[in-house]
CSV table of C-alpha atoms and ligand atoms in Angstrom, one decimal:
chain,number,residue,atom,x,y,z
T,18,MET,CA,25.5,-9.2,-26.4
T,19,THR,CA,25.1,-12.1,-28.8
T,20,SER,CA,28.2,-14.1,-29.6
T,21,THR,CA,29.3,-14.6,-33.2
T,22,GLU,CA,28.0,-18.2,-33.1
T,23,ASP,CA,24.5,-17.0,-31.9
T,24,PHE,CA,24.5,-14.3,-34.6
T,25,TYR,CA,25.0,-16.7,-37.5
T,26,MET,CA,22.9,-19.4,-36.0
T,27,LYS,CA,20.0,-16.9,-35.8
T,28,ARG,CA,20.4,-16.3,-39.5
T,29,ALA,CA,20.4,-20.0,-40.2
T,30,LEU,CA,17.1,-20.4,-38.2
T,31,GLN,CA,15.7,-17.4,-40.0
T,32,ILE,CA,16.3,-18.8,-43.5
T,33,ALA,CA,15.2,-22.3,-42.3
T,34,LYS,CA,11.7,-20.9,-42.0
T,35,LEU,CA,11.6,-20.2,-45.7
T,36,GLY,CA,10.8,-23.9,-46.1
T,37,GLU,CA,7.6,-23.6,-44.0
T,38,GLY,CA,4.7,-25.5,-45.5
T,39,LYS,CA,6.9,-27.3,-48.0
T,40,VAL,CA,9.2,-29.7,-46.2
T,41,ALA,CA,7.0,-31.7,-43.7
T,42,PRO,CA,7.5,-34.2,-42.2
T,43,ASN,CA,11.1,-33.1,-42.6
T,44,PRO,CA,12.4,-30.4,-40.3
T,45,LEU,CA,13.0,-26.8,-41.3
T,46,VAL,CA,16.8,-26.4,-41.8
T,47,GLY,CA,18.9,-23.4,-42.8
T,48,SER,CA,22.6,-23.1,-43.3
T,49,VAL,CA,25.0,-20.2,-43.5
T,50,ILE,CA,28.7,-20.3,-44.6
T,51,VAL,CA,31.0,-17.7,-43.1
T,52,HIS,CA,34.5,-16.9,-44.2
T,53,PRO,CA,36.8,-15.1,-41.7
T,54,ARG,CA,37.6,-12.3,-44.2
T,55,HIS,CA,34.7,-12.3,-46.6
T,56,GLY,CA,31.8,-12.8,-44.1
T,57,ILE,CA,28.8,-14.7,-45.3
T,58,ILE,CA,29.7,-16.4,-48.6
T,59,GLY,CA,26.7,-18.7,-49.0
T,60,GLU,CA,23.3,-19.5,-47.6
T,61,GLY,CA,20.7,-22.2,-48.3
T,62,PHE,CA,17.7,-23.9,-46.8
T,63,HIS,CA,15.8,-27.2,-47.2
T,64,GLY,CA,13.2,-26.0,-49.6
T,65,PHE,CA,10.9,-28.9,-50.4
T,66,PHE,CA,10.3,-32.5,-49.2
T,67,GLY,CA,12.7,-34.8,-51.0
T,68,GLY,CA,14.8,-31.9,-52.2
T,69,PRO,CA,18.4,-31.0,-51.4
T,70,HIS,CA,19.3,-30.4,-47.8
T,71,ALA,CA,20.2,-26.9,-46.5
T,72,GLU,CA,24.0,-27.6,-46.5
T,73,VAL,CA,23.9,-28.7,-50.1
T,74,ASN,CA,22.2,-25.5,-51.2
T,75,ALA,CA,24.4,-23.3,-49.1
T,76,ILE,CA,27.6,-25.0,-50.4
T,77,SER,CA,26.4,-24.8,-54.0
T,78,ASN,CA,25.6,-21.1,-53.6
T,79,VAL,CA,29.2,-20.2,-52.7
T,80,LYS,CA,30.8,-18.6,-55.8
T,81,ASN,CA,34.4,-19.2,-54.9
T,82,GLN,CA,34.5,-22.8,-53.8
T,83,ASP,CA,38.2,-22.4,-52.7
T,84,TRP,CA,37.0,-20.3,-49.8
T,85,LEU,CA,35.2,-23.3,-48.3
T,86,SER,CA,38.4,-24.7,-47.0
T,87,GLU,CA,38.8,-21.7,-44.7
T,88,SER,CA,35.2,-21.3,-43.6
T,89,THR,CA,32.7,-22.3,-41.0
T,90,ILE,CA,29.3,-23.8,-41.9
T,91,TYR,CA,26.4,-23.0,-39.6
T,92,VAL,CA,23.4,-25.4,-39.7
T,93,ASN,CA,20.5,-25.7,-37.3
T,94,LEU,CA,20.4,-29.5,-37.6
T,95,GLU,CA,23.2,-32.0,-37.3
T,96,PRO,CA,24.4,-32.8,-40.8
T,97,CYS,CA,23.1,-36.2,-41.9
T,98,CYS,CA,25.3,-39.2,-42.5
T,99,HIS,CA,22.8,-41.5,-44.1
T,100,PHE,CA,21.6,-42.0,-47.6
T,101,GLY,CA,17.9,-40.9,-47.5
T,102,LYS,CA,16.4,-39.2,-50.6
T,103,THR,CA,19.7,-37.3,-50.9
T,104,PRO,CA,23.3,-38.3,-50.1
T,105,PRO,CA,24.9,-37.5,-46.7
T,106,CYS,CA,25.7,-33.9,-46.0
T,107,ALA,CA,28.5,-34.8,-43.7
T,108,ASP,CA,30.3,-36.4,-46.7
T,109,LEU,CA,29.9,-33.2,-48.7
T,110,ILE,CA,31.3,-31.1,-45.9
T,111,ILE,CA,34.3,-33.4,-45.6
T,112,ASP,CA,34.7,-33.5,-49.4
T,113,ARG,CA,34.8,-29.7,-49.7
T,114,LYS,CA,37.3,-29.5,-46.8
T,115,ILE,CA,35.1,-27.2,-44.6
T,116,PRO,CA,37.1,-27.1,-41.3
T,117,ASN,CA,34.4,-25.9,-38.9
T,118,VAL,CA,30.8,-26.9,-38.3
T,119,VAL,CA,28.5,-25.2,-35.9
T,120,ILE,CA,25.2,-27.0,-35.1
T,121,CYS,CA,22.1,-26.0,-33.2
T,122,ASN,CA,20.3,-29.3,-32.6
T,123,LEU,CA,21.2,-33.0,-32.9
T,124,ASP,CA,19.2,-35.0,-35.4
T,125,PRO,CA,17.0,-37.6,-33.6
T,126,HIS,CA,16.7,-39.6,-36.9
T,127,PRO,CA,17.7,-43.2,-35.9
T,128,LEU,CA,20.3,-43.4,-38.6
T,129,VAL,CA,22.0,-40.1,-37.6
T,130,ALA,CA,21.6,-39.2,-33.8
T,131,GLY,CA,25.2,-38.1,-33.1
T,132,ARG,CA,26.7,-40.2,-35.9
T,133,GLY,CA,26.8,-37.1,-38.2
T,134,ILE,CA,29.0,-35.4,-35.7
T,135,GLN,CA,31.2,-38.5,-35.1
T,136,LYS,CA,31.8,-38.8,-38.9
T,137,LEU,CA,32.8,-35.1,-39.2
T,138,GLU,CA,35.1,-35.3,-36.1
T,139,SER,CA,36.8,-38.4,-37.3
T,140,ALA,CA,37.6,-36.7,-40.5
T,141,GLY,CA,39.3,-33.9,-38.5
T,142,VAL,CA,36.4,-31.3,-38.7
T,143,HIS,CA,36.0,-29.1,-35.7
T,144,VAL,CA,32.4,-29.3,-34.5
T,145,VAL,CA,30.4,-27.2,-32.0
T,146,TYR,CA,26.8,-28.1,-31.2
T,147,GLY,CA,24.0,-26.8,-28.9
T,148,VAL,CA,24.1,-23.2,-30.2
T,149,LEU,CA,20.6,-21.6,-29.7
T,150,GLU,CA,19.4,-25.1,-28.9
T,151,SER,CA,16.0,-24.1,-27.5
T,152,GLU,CA,15.2,-21.7,-30.4
T,153,GLY,CA,15.9,-24.6,-32.8
T,154,GLN,CA,13.8,-26.9,-30.7
T,155,ALA,CA,10.9,-24.5,-30.8
T,156,LEU,CA,11.2,-24.0,-34.5
T,157,ASN,CA,11.1,-27.7,-35.2
T,158,LYS,CA,8.8,-28.7,-32.3
T,159,LYS,CA,6.6,-30.8,-34.6
T,160,PHE,CA,9.6,-32.7,-35.9
T,161,PHE,CA,11.3,-33.3,-32.6
T,162,ILE,CA,8.2,-34.2,-30.6
T,163,SER,CA,6.9,-36.6,-33.3
T,164,GLN,CA,10.3,-38.3,-33.6
T,165,LYS,CA,10.4,-38.7,-29.9
T,166,LYS,CA,6.9,-40.1,-29.5
T,167,LYS,CA,6.7,-42.0,-32.8
T,168,ARG,CA,3.3,-40.6,-33.4
T,169,PRO,CA,2.1,-37.4,-35.1
T,170,PHE,CA,2.5,-34.1,-33.2
T,171,ILE,CA,-1.1,-33.5,-32.0
T,172,THR,CA,-2.8,-30.1,-31.7
T,173,LEU,CA,-6.2,-30.0,-30.2
T,174,LYS,CA,-8.6,-27.1,-31.1
T,175,TRP,CA,-12.0,-26.1,-30.0
T,176,ALA,CA,-14.2,-23.0,-29.6
T,177,GLN,CA,-16.1,-22.4,-26.4
T,178,THR,CA,-18.5,-19.8,-25.0
T,179,ARG,CA,-17.5,-17.6,-22.2
T,180,ASP,CA,-19.5,-19.9,-19.8
T,181,GLY,CA,-17.7,-23.0,-21.1
T,182,PHE,CA,-19.9,-24.7,-23.6
T,183,VAL,CA,-19.0,-26.0,-27.1
T,184,ALA,CA,-22.6,-26.5,-28.3
T,185,ARG,CA,-26.2,-25.7,-27.3
T,186,THR,CA,-28.4,-28.5,-25.9
T,187,ASP,CA,-29.6,-29.3,-29.5
T,188,GLY,CA,-26.0,-29.8,-30.6
T,189,SER,CA,-25.7,-26.6,-32.7
T,190,SER,CA,-22.5,-24.6,-32.2
T,191,LYS,CA,-22.2,-22.2,-35.1
T,192,TRP,CA,-20.5,-18.9,-34.7
T,193,ILE,CA,-19.0,-19.2,-31.2
T,194,SER,CA,-15.9,-17.4,-32.5
T,195,GLY,CA,-15.6,-14.5,-34.9
T,196,PRO,CA,-14.4,-14.4,-38.5
T,197,GLN,CA,-10.7,-13.6,-37.7
T,198,SER,CA,-10.6,-16.5,-35.3
T,199,ARG,CA,-11.8,-18.7,-38.1
T,200,GLN,CA,-9.0,-17.4,-40.3
T,201,TRP,CA,-6.5,-18.3,-37.6
T,202,VAL,CA,-8.0,-21.8,-37.6
T,203,HIS,CA,-7.4,-22.1,-41.4
T,204,LYS,CA,-3.8,-21.0,-40.9
T,205,MET,CA,-3.4,-23.6,-38.2
T,206,ARG,CA,-4.9,-26.3,-40.4
T,207,SER,CA,-2.4,-25.5,-43.2
T,208,GLN,CA,0.4,-25.9,-40.7
T,209,HIS,CA,-0.5,-29.5,-40.0
T,210,GLN,CA,-0.2,-32.5,-42.4
T,211,ALA,CA,-3.7,-33.8,-41.5
T,212,ILE,CA,-6.9,-32.8,-39.9
T,213,PHE,CA,-9.1,-35.1,-37.8
T,214,ALA,CA,-12.7,-34.7,-36.7
T,215,GLY,CA,-15.1,-37.1,-35.0
T,216,ASN,CA,-18.3,-38.3,-36.6
T,217,ASN,CA,-20.7,-36.3,-34.5
T,218,THR,CA,-18.9,-33.1,-35.6
T,219,LEU,CA,-19.0,-34.2,-39.2
T,220,ARG,CA,-22.8,-34.9,-39.1
T,221,ILE,CA,-23.8,-32.0,-37.0
T,222,ASP,CA,-21.4,-29.2,-38.0
T,223,ASN,CA,-20.8,-30.6,-41.5
T,224,PRO,CA,-17.3,-29.0,-41.9
T,225,GLU,CA,-15.3,-29.1,-45.1
T,226,LEU,CA,-12.0,-29.3,-43.1
T,227,ASN,CA,-10.1,-27.6,-45.8
T,228,VAL,CA,-8.0,-24.4,-46.0
T,229,ARG,CA,-10.2,-21.7,-47.5
T,230,ASP,CA,-9.3,-18.5,-45.6
T,231,TRP,CA,-5.6,-18.9,-45.7
T,232,LYS,CA,-3.0,-19.6,-48.4
T,233,GLY,CA,-1.2,-22.8,-47.6
T,234,PRO,CA,-1.0,-26.5,-48.2
T,235,ALA,CA,-4.3,-28.5,-48.0
T,236,PRO,CA,-3.8,-31.2,-45.3
T,237,VAL,CA,-5.1,-34.8,-45.6
T,238,ARG,CA,-8.6,-35.1,-43.9
T,239,VAL,CA,-8.9,-38.1,-41.6
T,240,VAL,CA,-12.1,-39.7,-40.5
T,241,ILE,CA,-13.0,-42.9,-38.6
T,242,ASP,CA,-16.1,-44.5,-40.1
T,243,PRO,CA,-16.0,-48.2,-39.1
T,244,ASN,CA,-19.2,-49.3,-41.0
T,245,LEU,CA,-19.0,-46.6,-43.7
T,246,LYS,CA,-22.2,-44.9,-42.4
T,247,LEU,CA,-21.2,-41.3,-43.2
T,248,THR,CA,-23.4,-40.1,-46.0
T,249,PRO,CA,-21.8,-38.9,-49.3
T,250,GLU,CA,-23.7,-35.6,-49.1
T,251,LEU,CA,-21.5,-34.4,-46.3
T,252,LYS,CA,-19.3,-31.4,-47.3
T,253,ILE,CA,-16.1,-33.2,-46.5
T,254,PHE,CA,-16.8,-35.6,-49.3
T,255,SER,CA,-17.9,-33.0,-51.9
T,256,SER,CA,-14.8,-30.9,-51.6
T,257,LYS,CA,-12.2,-32.6,-53.8
T,258,GLU,CA,-9.1,-30.5,-53.3
T,259,SER,CA,-7.4,-32.7,-50.7
T,260,GLU,CA,-7.3,-36.3,-49.8
T,261,ILE,CA,-9.7,-38.0,-47.4
T,262,TRP,CA,-8.4,-41.0,-45.5
T,263,ILE,CA,-11.4,-43.0,-44.3
T,264,PHE,CA,-10.5,-45.5,-41.6
T,265,ASN,CA,-13.0,-48.4,-41.7
T,266,SER,CA,-13.6,-52.1,-41.2
T,267,ILE,CA,-14.9,-52.9,-44.7
T,268,ARG,CA,-12.8,-51.5,-47.7
T,269,ASN,CA,-9.1,-51.2,-48.4
T,270,GLU,CA,-8.8,-49.2,-51.7
T,271,THR,CA,-8.3,-45.8,-53.2
T,272,VAL,CA,-11.0,-44.1,-55.2
T,273,LEU,CA,-10.1,-40.7,-56.6
T,274,ASN,CA,-9.3,-38.5,-53.5
T,275,LYS,CA,-10.7,-41.1,-51.1
T,276,ASN,CA,-8.3,-43.5,-49.5
T,277,TYR,CA,-10.1,-46.3,-47.6
T,278,LEU,CA,-7.8,-47.8,-44.9
T,279,LEU,CA,-8.7,-50.9,-42.9
T,280,LEU,CA,-9.0,-50.9,-39.1
T,281,ASP,CA,-8.6,-53.9,-36.9
T,282,PRO,CA,-12.2,-54.2,-35.4
T,283,GLY,CA,-12.6,-54.0,-31.7
T,284,ASN,CA,-9.2,-52.4,-31.0
T,285,ASP,CA,-8.3,-48.9,-29.9
T,286,PHE,CA,-9.3,-47.1,-33.2
T,287,ILE,CA,-7.5,-43.8,-32.4
T,288,GLY,CA,-4.3,-45.6,-31.4
T,289,GLN,CA,-4.4,-47.6,-34.7
T,290,VAL,CA,-5.1,-44.4,-36.8
T,291,LEU,CA,-2.1,-42.6,-35.1
T,292,LYS,CA,0.1,-45.6,-35.9
T,293,VAL,CA,-0.9,-45.7,-39.6
T,294,LEU,CA,-0.5,-41.9,-39.9
T,295,TRP,CA,3.0,-42.1,-38.4
T,296,GLU,CA,4.0,-44.9,-40.7
T,297,LYS,CA,2.7,-43.1,-43.8
T,298,GLY,CA,4.7,-40.0,-43.0
T,299,ILE,CA,1.9,-37.9,-41.5
T,300,HIS,CA,3.7,-36.4,-38.5
T,301,SER,CA,1.4,-33.6,-37.5
T,302,LEU,CA,-2.4,-33.8,-36.8
T,303,PHE,CA,-4.9,-31.0,-36.1
T,304,VAL,CA,-7.8,-32.4,-34.0
T,305,GLU,CA,-11.0,-30.3,-34.5
T,306,GLY,CA,-13.5,-32.1,-32.2
T,307,GLY,CA,-16.0,-32.8,-31.1
T,308,SER,CA,-15.8,-32.8,-27.4
T,309,GLN,CA,-16.0,-36.6,-27.0
T,310,MET,CA,-13.0,-37.0,-29.4
T,311,LEU,CA,-11.0,-34.1,-27.7
T,312,ASN,CA,-11.7,-35.5,-24.2
T,313,HIS,CA,-10.3,-38.9,-25.4
T,314,PHE,CA,-7.0,-37.3,-26.4
T,315,ILE,CA,-6.9,-35.3,-23.2
T,316,GLU,CA,-7.7,-38.3,-21.0
T,317,LYS,CA,-5.1,-40.5,-22.7
T,318,GLU,CA,-2.6,-37.7,-22.6
T,319,ILE,CA,-2.0,-37.9,-26.4
T,320,TRP,CA,-1.7,-34.3,-27.3
T,321,ASP,CA,1.1,-31.7,-27.5
T,322,GLU,CA,-0.7,-28.4,-27.9
T,323,ALA,CA,-4.2,-27.1,-27.5
T,324,MET,CA,-5.7,-24.0,-29.1
T,325,VAL,CA,-8.8,-22.9,-27.3
T,326,PHE,CA,-10.9,-20.0,-28.7
T,327,THR,CA,-13.3,-18.4,-26.2
T,328,GLY,CA,-16.0,-16.3,-27.8
T,329,PRO,CA,-18.0,-13.5,-26.0
T,330,MET,CA,-21.4,-15.2,-25.8
T,331,GLU,CA,-23.0,-17.4,-23.2
T,332,PHE,CA,-25.2,-20.5,-23.9
T,333,GLY,CA,-26.3,-21.0,-20.2
T,334,SER,CA,-26.5,-24.8,-20.8
T,335,GLY,CA,-25.4,-27.3,-23.4
T,336,LEU,CA,-22.4,-29.5,-24.1
T,337,LYS,CA,-19.6,-28.8,-21.8
T,338,ALA,CA,-16.2,-27.8,-23.2
T,339,PRO,CA,-13.3,-30.2,-22.7
T,340,GLU,CA,-11.0,-29.3,-19.8
T,341,ILE,CA,-7.2,-29.3,-20.2
T,342,LYS,CA,-5.3,-31.6,-17.9
T,343,ASN,CA,-1.6,-31.5,-17.4
T,344,GLY,CA,-1.3,-28.5,-19.6
T,345,ILE,CA,0.7,-25.3,-19.3
T,346,LEU,CA,-0.8,-22.1,-20.6
T,347,SER,CA,1.9,-20.4,-22.7
T,348,GLU,CA,0.0,-17.5,-24.2
T,349,VAL,CA,-3.4,-15.8,-24.5
T,350,LYS,CA,-4.0,-13.6,-27.6
T,351,GLN,CA,-7.0,-11.4,-28.2
T,352,ILE,CA,-8.5,-11.8,-31.6
T,353,GLU,CA,-11.3,-9.3,-32.2
T,354,ASN,CA,-13.9,-10.2,-29.4
T,355,ASP,CA,-12.4,-13.7,-28.8
T,356,PHE,CA,-9.5,-14.9,-26.7
T,357,LEU,CA,-7.2,-17.6,-28.0
T,358,SER,CA,-5.5,-19.6,-25.2
T,359,CYS,CA,-2.4,-21.6,-26.3
T,360,TRP,CA,-1.6,-24.6,-24.2
T,361,HIS,CA,1.2,-27.1,-24.3
T,362,SER,CA,1.4,-30.5,-22.6
T,363,SER,CA,3.4,-30.6,-19.5
T,364,ALA,CA,4.6,-34.0,-20.6
T,365,ASN,CA,6.8,-32.2,-23.2
T,366,GLU,CA,8.6,-30.0,-20.7
K,420,AOF,C1,20.4,-32.3,-43.0
K,420,AOF,N1,20.1,-31.2,-43.6
K,420,AOF,O1,18.7,-29.7,-44.5
K,420,AOF,C2,17.8,-31.7,-43.5
K,420,AOF,C3,18.1,-32.9,-42.8
K,420,AOF,O2,14.9,-38.1,-47.0
K,420,AOF,P1,16.0,-37.1,-46.9
K,420,AOF,O3,17.2,-37.5,-47.6
K,420,AOF,O4,15.5,-35.7,-47.3
K,420,AOF,O5,16.3,-37.1,-45.3
K,420,AOF,C4,15.4,-36.5,-44.4
K,420,AOF,C5,16.0,-36.6,-43.0
K,420,AOF,O6,17.3,-35.9,-43.0
K,420,AOF,C6,15.1,-35.9,-42.0
K,420,AOF,O7,14.2,-36.8,-41.4
K,420,AOF,C7,16.2,-35.4,-41.0
K,420,AOF,O8,16.6,-36.5,-40.2
K,420,AOF,C8,17.3,-35.0,-41.9
K,420,AOF,N2,17.1,-33.7,-42.4
K,420,AOF,N3,19.4,-33.1,-42.6
K,420,AOF,O9,21.6,-32.7,-42.9
K,420,AOF,C9,18.9,-30.8,-43.9
K,420,AOF,N4,16.5,-31.3,-43.8
K,421,ZN,ZN1,21.6,-33.8,-45.0
């Protein structure tokens, strides 16, 4: 049997999801206000980046504001106590005299991290936290893991044949996985703030790296091109609907949708790119290959999830697929004739 606290927190987590695709790099947050006699009197969620927080929306949705002083507010993230783009939620809760707060996860934000709870408690508010903690962590895994690691949450993705190759000996790799798997890939792209691919992949596969087969946000496309050698005819440059960040050693300027960013020559390029992405608020990254790039992330243990599509055909020889190290297989799904293996890094356990 679920407790009352679990019941209402489940609802908060459910409505938090309504912000999916709109709030990154902020977390998904939902809030439910419950009165002992009238039940749920208000609900709200964080709906867009820079917009009002869940608690603010839930509180303003309560018709009879006098009931707040007898109610409990459920929220899946510790109420903030800092002035960000919006004023502190803890102050609003105190101001409206809400006597009870139930929280799922603590906010790792360096200006909050327990101080939201402290502020509420010192004002006499009764606080409970840790309700459905692991569900909340799973919902906001990109937020929690990126905050902890101070780099984007990284998902690796590739498609391999049944006998473990990502390309034929001539480099070609078209159609390893079927159309529905490709739709899944577009959905996954839209769930990340940026997509990254190595130059061999850009030259040989010539991908657009945009979201065509799914409705959702168009992530920033990231490439590393130290001497600006990638030719303008590549599809990634001709599709204009999302930004391209071109890390290079020559130019530092923005031209239409192209953002040229300078790299320090001779230094770990990928490390530099991850640092800049983090600092510019890109907190999730989808890495689409090729195998050299993917192997780099695996070797250095800078990845959080890996989505591996295995198609039905065999190449017999060719370019070997990367091999996961220190990963835990969490799920295998069948998608038409393909299998999708979902891995997560054991470092995040
Ligand atoms: C809350 N309730 O609904 C959310 C919170 O720039 P701001 O002002 O939007 O602040 C963003 C930070 O606030 C975000 O990184 C996270 O720490 C917290 N998010 N806090 O009390 C909410 N979305
Ligand atoms: Zn807040």
